[in-house]
XYZ file of C-alpha atoms in Angstrom:
359
model
C 49.796 57.723 -29.640
C 45.937 56.914 -28.685
C 44.836 54.794 -25.820
C 41.134 53.818 -24.714
C 40.105 55.432 -21.396
C 40.500 52.132 -19.544
C 44.172 51.759 -20.640
C 45.354 54.000 -17.971
C 48.521 51.959 -17.020
C 49.502 52.008 -20.749
C 49.031 55.344 -21.239
C 50.860 56.565 -18.042
C 53.935 54.321 -19.428
C 53.818 56.103 -22.648
C 53.476 59.395 -21.127
C 56.594 58.975 -18.997
C 58.320 57.933 -22.318
C 57.481 60.561 -24.288
C 58.193 63.360 -21.646
C 61.637 61.833 -21.034
C 62.395 61.812 -24.768
C 61.059 65.216 -25.001
C 63.551 66.345 -22.246
C 66.212 64.735 -24.180
C 65.352 66.614 -27.282
C 64.660 69.653 -25.679
C 68.503 69.649 -23.834
C 69.938 68.624 -27.295
C 68.544 71.878 -28.898
C 69.212 74.155 -25.886
C 65.595 74.393 -25.070
C 64.301 75.192 -21.575
C 61.025 73.668 -21.295
C 58.706 72.724 -18.319
C 58.092 68.578 -18.381
C 55.024 69.249 -15.859
C 53.917 71.197 -18.713
C 54.187 68.343 -21.261
C 52.502 66.011 -18.925
C 49.426 68.625 -18.663
C 49.291 68.868 -22.539
C 49.506 65.198 -22.954
C 46.780 64.608 -20.113
C 44.467 67.241 -21.542
C 44.528 65.175 -25.287
C 43.978 61.805 -23.592
C 41.386 62.705 -21.026
C 40.028 65.974 -21.874
C 39.003 65.686 -25.474
C 36.555 63.177 -27.240
C 39.203 61.561 -29.551
C 42.234 61.306 -27.081
C 44.611 61.301 -30.161
C 48.290 62.653 -28.350
C 49.717 63.736 -31.580
C 46.584 65.421 -33.178
C 46.346 69.182 -32.380
C 44.105 72.035 -33.855
C 43.543 75.414 -33.285
C 40.756 75.087 -30.867
C 42.979 72.499 -28.750
C 45.564 75.334 -28.535
C 42.955 77.738 -27.024
C 41.256 75.547 -24.828
C 44.474 73.702 -23.357
C 46.064 77.150 -22.520
C 43.027 79.198 -21.627
C 40.978 76.571 -19.728
C 42.770 73.282 -19.080
C 45.903 74.772 -17.648
C 44.227 77.450 -15.336
C 41.862 74.477 -14.120
C 44.584 72.100 -13.395
C 48.117 73.424 -13.115
C 48.539 74.914 -9.269
C 51.485 77.601 -9.293
C 52.192 78.303 -5.506
C 52.845 81.806 -4.159
C 56.560 81.305 -3.991
C 57.061 79.640 -7.520
C 57.814 81.225 -10.749
C 55.131 81.260 -13.197
C 54.427 78.279 -15.563
C 55.318 79.140 -19.240
C 52.710 76.984 -20.608
C 52.639 78.767 -24.152
C 56.547 78.377 -24.520
C 56.636 74.824 -23.601
C 53.580 73.896 -25.695
C 55.408 75.462 -28.686
C 58.279 73.179 -28.037
C 56.392 70.181 -27.391
C 54.433 70.951 -30.827
C 57.878 71.385 -32.598
C 59.141 68.112 -31.016
C 56.191 66.271 -32.142
C 56.610 67.395 -35.963
C 60.331 66.687 -35.434
C 60.296 63.055 -34.555
C 57.210 62.536 -36.939
C 54.868 61.922 -34.113
C 52.441 64.360 -35.378
C 48.988 63.497 -36.528
C 49.018 64.654 -40.314
C 45.183 65.111 -39.748
C 45.802 67.825 -37.484
C 46.860 71.546 -38.377
C 50.211 72.192 -39.809
C 53.021 73.284 -37.542
C 53.244 76.755 -38.771
C 49.587 77.219 -38.214
C 49.627 75.557 -34.562
C 52.498 78.114 -33.394
C 50.495 80.870 -34.861
C 47.665 79.562 -32.698
C 49.858 79.781 -29.578
C 50.817 83.065 -30.446
C 47.445 84.008 -30.772
C 46.360 82.705 -27.353
C 49.577 83.748 -25.247
C 48.522 87.208 -24.649
C 45.442 85.984 -22.466
C 47.223 83.385 -20.808
C 48.159 85.020 -17.561
C 44.885 86.640 -17.159
C 43.402 83.176 -17.392
C 45.749 81.864 -14.798
C 45.118 84.654 -12.550
C 41.266 84.311 -12.846
C 40.251 82.122 -9.933
C 36.819 81.372 -11.077
C 38.564 79.280 -13.773
C 40.324 76.989 -11.098
C 39.509 73.614 -10.149
C 38.518 72.806 -6.616
C 41.756 71.231 -5.382
C 43.823 74.202 -6.765
C 41.585 76.771 -4.952
C 42.024 75.090 -1.633
C 45.980 74.040 -2.284
C 46.692 78.065 -3.381
C 44.546 79.233 -0.625
C 46.527 77.394 2.155
C 49.898 78.326 0.601
C 48.730 81.948 0.601
C 48.101 81.782 4.474
C 51.461 80.197 5.223
C 50.511 76.226 5.284
C 53.494 74.093 4.041
C 51.249 72.252 1.498
C 54.017 69.673 1.077
C 53.638 68.761 4.816
C 50.384 66.276 5.120
C 49.636 66.923 8.555
C 49.783 70.839 8.260
C 47.590 70.469 5.206
C 45.042 68.101 6.966
C 45.001 70.605 9.935
C 44.088 73.262 7.361
C 41.200 71.116 5.868
C 39.948 70.670 9.234
C 39.837 74.238 10.004
C 38.191 75.021 6.557
C 35.700 72.441 7.228
C 35.130 74.505 10.670
C 34.610 77.614 9.027
C 37.789 79.120 10.507
C 39.688 79.916 7.287
C 39.098 83.152 5.596
C 38.268 82.825 1.374
C 36.211 84.523 -1.004
C 32.956 82.678 -0.976
C 31.831 84.020 -4.351
C 34.830 82.646 -5.999
C 34.072 79.250 -4.400
C 30.503 79.216 -5.456
C 31.472 80.028 -9.142
C 33.934 77.126 -9.105
C 31.568 74.832 -7.481
C 28.858 75.448 -10.144
C 31.404 75.213 -12.801
C 32.470 71.914 -11.512
C 28.805 70.648 -11.261
C 28.379 71.602 -15.038
C 31.464 69.805 -15.943
C 30.788 66.141 -16.899
C 34.223 65.618 -16.253
C 36.617 63.804 -18.889
C 35.083 63.726 -22.409
C 36.588 60.755 -23.829
C 34.304 58.820 -26.043
C 34.164 55.010 -25.896
C 35.707 53.193 -28.418
C 33.519 52.306 -31.583
C 33.890 49.422 -33.833
C 34.321 49.946 -37.597
C 30.953 50.043 -39.558
C 30.788 48.356 -42.879
C 27.764 50.021 -44.702
C 25.426 48.136 -46.915
C 25.144 49.230 -50.687
C 22.825 52.380 -51.688
C 19.847 49.915 -52.706
C 19.653 48.615 -49.193
C 20.263 52.053 -47.866
C 17.611 53.754 -50.131
C 15.331 50.949 -48.544
C 15.795 51.639 -45.103
C 15.718 55.432 -45.609
C 12.223 54.815 -47.352
C 10.941 53.708 -43.841
C 12.204 56.544 -41.673
C 9.582 58.367 -40.061
C 11.472 61.691 -40.124
C 12.148 61.301 -43.711
C 8.263 60.736 -44.351
C 7.477 63.918 -42.153
C 10.020 66.445 -44.014
C 8.462 65.211 -47.363
C 4.728 65.457 -46.198
C 5.864 68.952 -44.902
C 7.097 69.890 -48.218
C 3.982 68.489 -49.740
C 1.816 70.509 -47.477
C 3.707 73.678 -48.146
C 3.187 72.912 -51.877
C 3.418 75.667 -54.615
C 0.470 77.667 -53.474
C 2.144 78.726 -50.389
C 0.801 79.058 -46.848
C 0.452 82.328 -45.121
C 2.769 82.842 -42.101
C 1.902 85.143 -38.811
C 3.399 88.318 -38.839
C 6.330 87.101 -36.866
C 6.781 84.404 -39.498
C 5.452 81.324 -37.509
C 2.885 79.064 -38.661
C -0.695 79.981 -38.006
C -1.903 77.917 -35.094
C -4.700 76.230 -37.399
C -2.003 75.268 -39.790
C 0.257 73.943 -36.923
C -2.575 71.751 -35.350
C -3.215 70.444 -38.804
C 0.523 69.554 -39.424
C 0.793 67.721 -35.927
C -1.958 65.527 -36.823
C -0.953 64.951 -40.553
C 2.836 64.475 -39.513
C 2.166 62.481 -36.324
C 4.722 64.738 -34.389
C 3.454 63.857 -31.067
C 3.054 67.802 -29.800
C 0.407 68.394 -27.529
C -1.967 70.992 -28.997
C -4.365 71.366 -26.307
C -3.135 74.002 -24.262
C -1.039 75.920 -26.859
C -1.633 79.485 -27.602
C 0.776 79.740 -30.555
C 2.635 77.257 -32.888
C 5.974 78.352 -31.268
C 5.083 75.874 -28.413
C 4.946 72.747 -30.728
C 8.789 71.744 -30.179
C 8.676 68.783 -32.553
C 6.746 70.447 -35.505
C 9.142 73.761 -35.140
C 12.410 71.489 -35.300
C 10.866 69.782 -38.510
C 9.947 73.189 -40.019
C 13.369 74.653 -39.323
C 15.112 71.459 -40.733
C 13.119 71.682 -43.729
C 14.200 74.989 -44.442
C 17.947 74.495 -43.575
C 17.409 71.342 -45.938
C 16.165 73.783 -48.780
C 13.035 71.998 -49.013
C 10.923 74.540 -48.278
C 11.502 78.525 -47.898
C 9.762 81.533 -46.838
C 8.930 84.671 -48.914
C 6.873 87.635 -48.554
C 5.413 86.041 -45.309
C 4.408 82.932 -47.255
C 5.927 79.093 -46.600
C 6.052 77.337 -50.071
C 8.219 73.961 -51.139
C 11.326 74.477 -53.247
C 10.581 73.261 -56.825
C 14.250 72.201 -57.255
C 13.980 70.102 -54.263
C 11.428 67.431 -55.800
C 13.980 64.942 -57.437
C 15.694 65.005 -53.839
C 12.123 64.397 -52.157
C 11.363 61.681 -54.671
C 14.582 59.666 -53.730
C 14.979 58.376 -50.091
C 18.602 57.907 -49.892
C 19.033 61.484 -51.556
C 16.827 62.949 -48.974
C 18.156 61.115 -46.049
C 21.941 62.568 -47.203
C 20.435 65.975 -47.644
C 18.703 66.034 -44.224
C 21.770 64.446 -42.178
C 23.890 67.307 -43.705
C 21.225 69.753 -42.968
C 20.944 68.808 -39.247
C 24.456 69.566 -38.545
C 23.827 72.975 -40.090
C 21.203 73.988 -37.676
C 21.665 76.770 -35.366
C 23.485 75.450 -32.183
C 20.650 75.794 -29.904
C 18.134 73.959 -32.030
C 20.389 71.157 -33.081
C 21.832 70.559 -29.374
C 18.413 70.793 -27.609
C 20.270 71.604 -24.447
C 18.122 73.105 -22.102
C 15.488 73.915 -24.481
C 12.263 72.651 -25.857
C 13.777 70.822 -28.414
C 15.617 68.356 -26.457
C 13.345 65.206 -26.517
C 12.800 65.895 -30.234
C 16.423 66.182 -31.332
C 17.045 62.715 -29.431
C 14.305 61.004 -31.466
C 15.584 62.425 -34.525
C 19.201 61.120 -34.131
C 17.942 57.719 -33.009
C 15.943 57.879 -36.419
C 18.454 59.122 -38.813
C 21.029 56.662 -37.370
C 18.827 53.576 -38.029
C 19.032 54.014 -41.547
C 22.531 53.198 -41.569
C 23.139 51.444 -38.053
C 19.680 49.838 -37.624
C 19.411 48.945 -33.732
C 18.665 45.140 -32.524
C 14.939 44.353 -32.370
C 14.978 44.442 -28.675
C 16.254 47.825 -28.542
C 14.076 50.888 -27.396
C 16.415 53.653 -27.461
C 15.834 54.176 -23.948
C 19.430 55.057 -22.587
C 20.917 58.204 -24.781
C 22.956 58.865 -21.519
C 25.080 55.844 -22.278
C 27.826 56.119 -24.906
C 27.172 53.585 -27.613
C 23.305 53.358 -27.020
C-alpha cells in the first residue's frame, strides 16, 4: 500500500487490482460507486501527498482531495452527470476498513466519514469554481462547451490550433488565475525514500549538541538577557544599540550597517523569537529577561537541543517556514545545524543544495 515515486509500473498494477476488487466489493454490497473517483483518490495519496500511503487517511486528506485535487484533476463534460466524489470516497474508506487495508495510523472510520460529511456541502461549489481547475481540464471543458467532440483527436487538434491563433473565446482572467496557480505549484509532493537512522547514545548526542552554533547562540542570548532585564522599545523590539551588540556577540551574520531598527536583523530576530518560544527568555513590562527555571536546561546541551527542537516547530508559521520573508536563509541555517546533531553531514558536504531532497 505504498510505492516509491519511481515504482510507477508497480503502482499502476496495484491500483488496477484495488479498483477491480473495490468494484467487486461494491457490487456485492449493492453500492453504486465511480471507479474513476477511486483511481483519483489513490493517485492523490500516491502522488499528491508526501508519504504516499494509499491506506492512510486523515481529515486533512479528505478535505484536500474533495475540495482541491478533484476540482483540479477530474473533468466532467457538459453532457455528463456530476461526479459524486464524496459518495464514492465514503465507499472507498469503508472498503479499506472492511478488507483491513486501512492504515491504523490514520483516523478511525467514523472520524473519516464525519470529515467527508463536513466537506461534502462545499464540494459542488469547488467543482464549479473554474479557478481551481487544472490547465488541461480548463481547455478540454472549454472545447466541449463550444461543441468540439473532445474524443475526436483531429477535432481536438483543430481546436488547439484555433486557440493558439486567438480564435477561441474564453475567460482570460480565469485562465490567468489557473496559470499562476500552476506556476506556484511544485507538482507532485512525494518525498524521496529515506533510510532508517540509528541514533547514537545520549552521551554522544550531548557531546554533539555541545558543538552546535545555534545552541550556543540561544544560551548566550539568555545569559545576555539575564535577571537584570533588558529594556525594549515601545513596540516591544530590541533597542538598536542592544541589537548591534548581540549581532556581534552571537555572530549572527546580520548586516547592521544600514539598519534603522532591530526589526531589520532577521537572524537575530529569529533567535529571539525562538528563545521566547523555548521559554528561555520572556518579556514582562517592556523588559526582556532570562527565565530562571530554564537554567538546568541551559546547562545541559542535550536537554537544550530537545527543547529547542520542539520549540522550533511551535514558532509561528511565517517565521518557521521562512517562505518569501526575511527569515528564509536563517531558517535553512537553523535546520542544517539542528540536524547535524543527530545526522552529521559528511566532512565534504557544505549544505549547498537545500532544494535537493535528502541533501
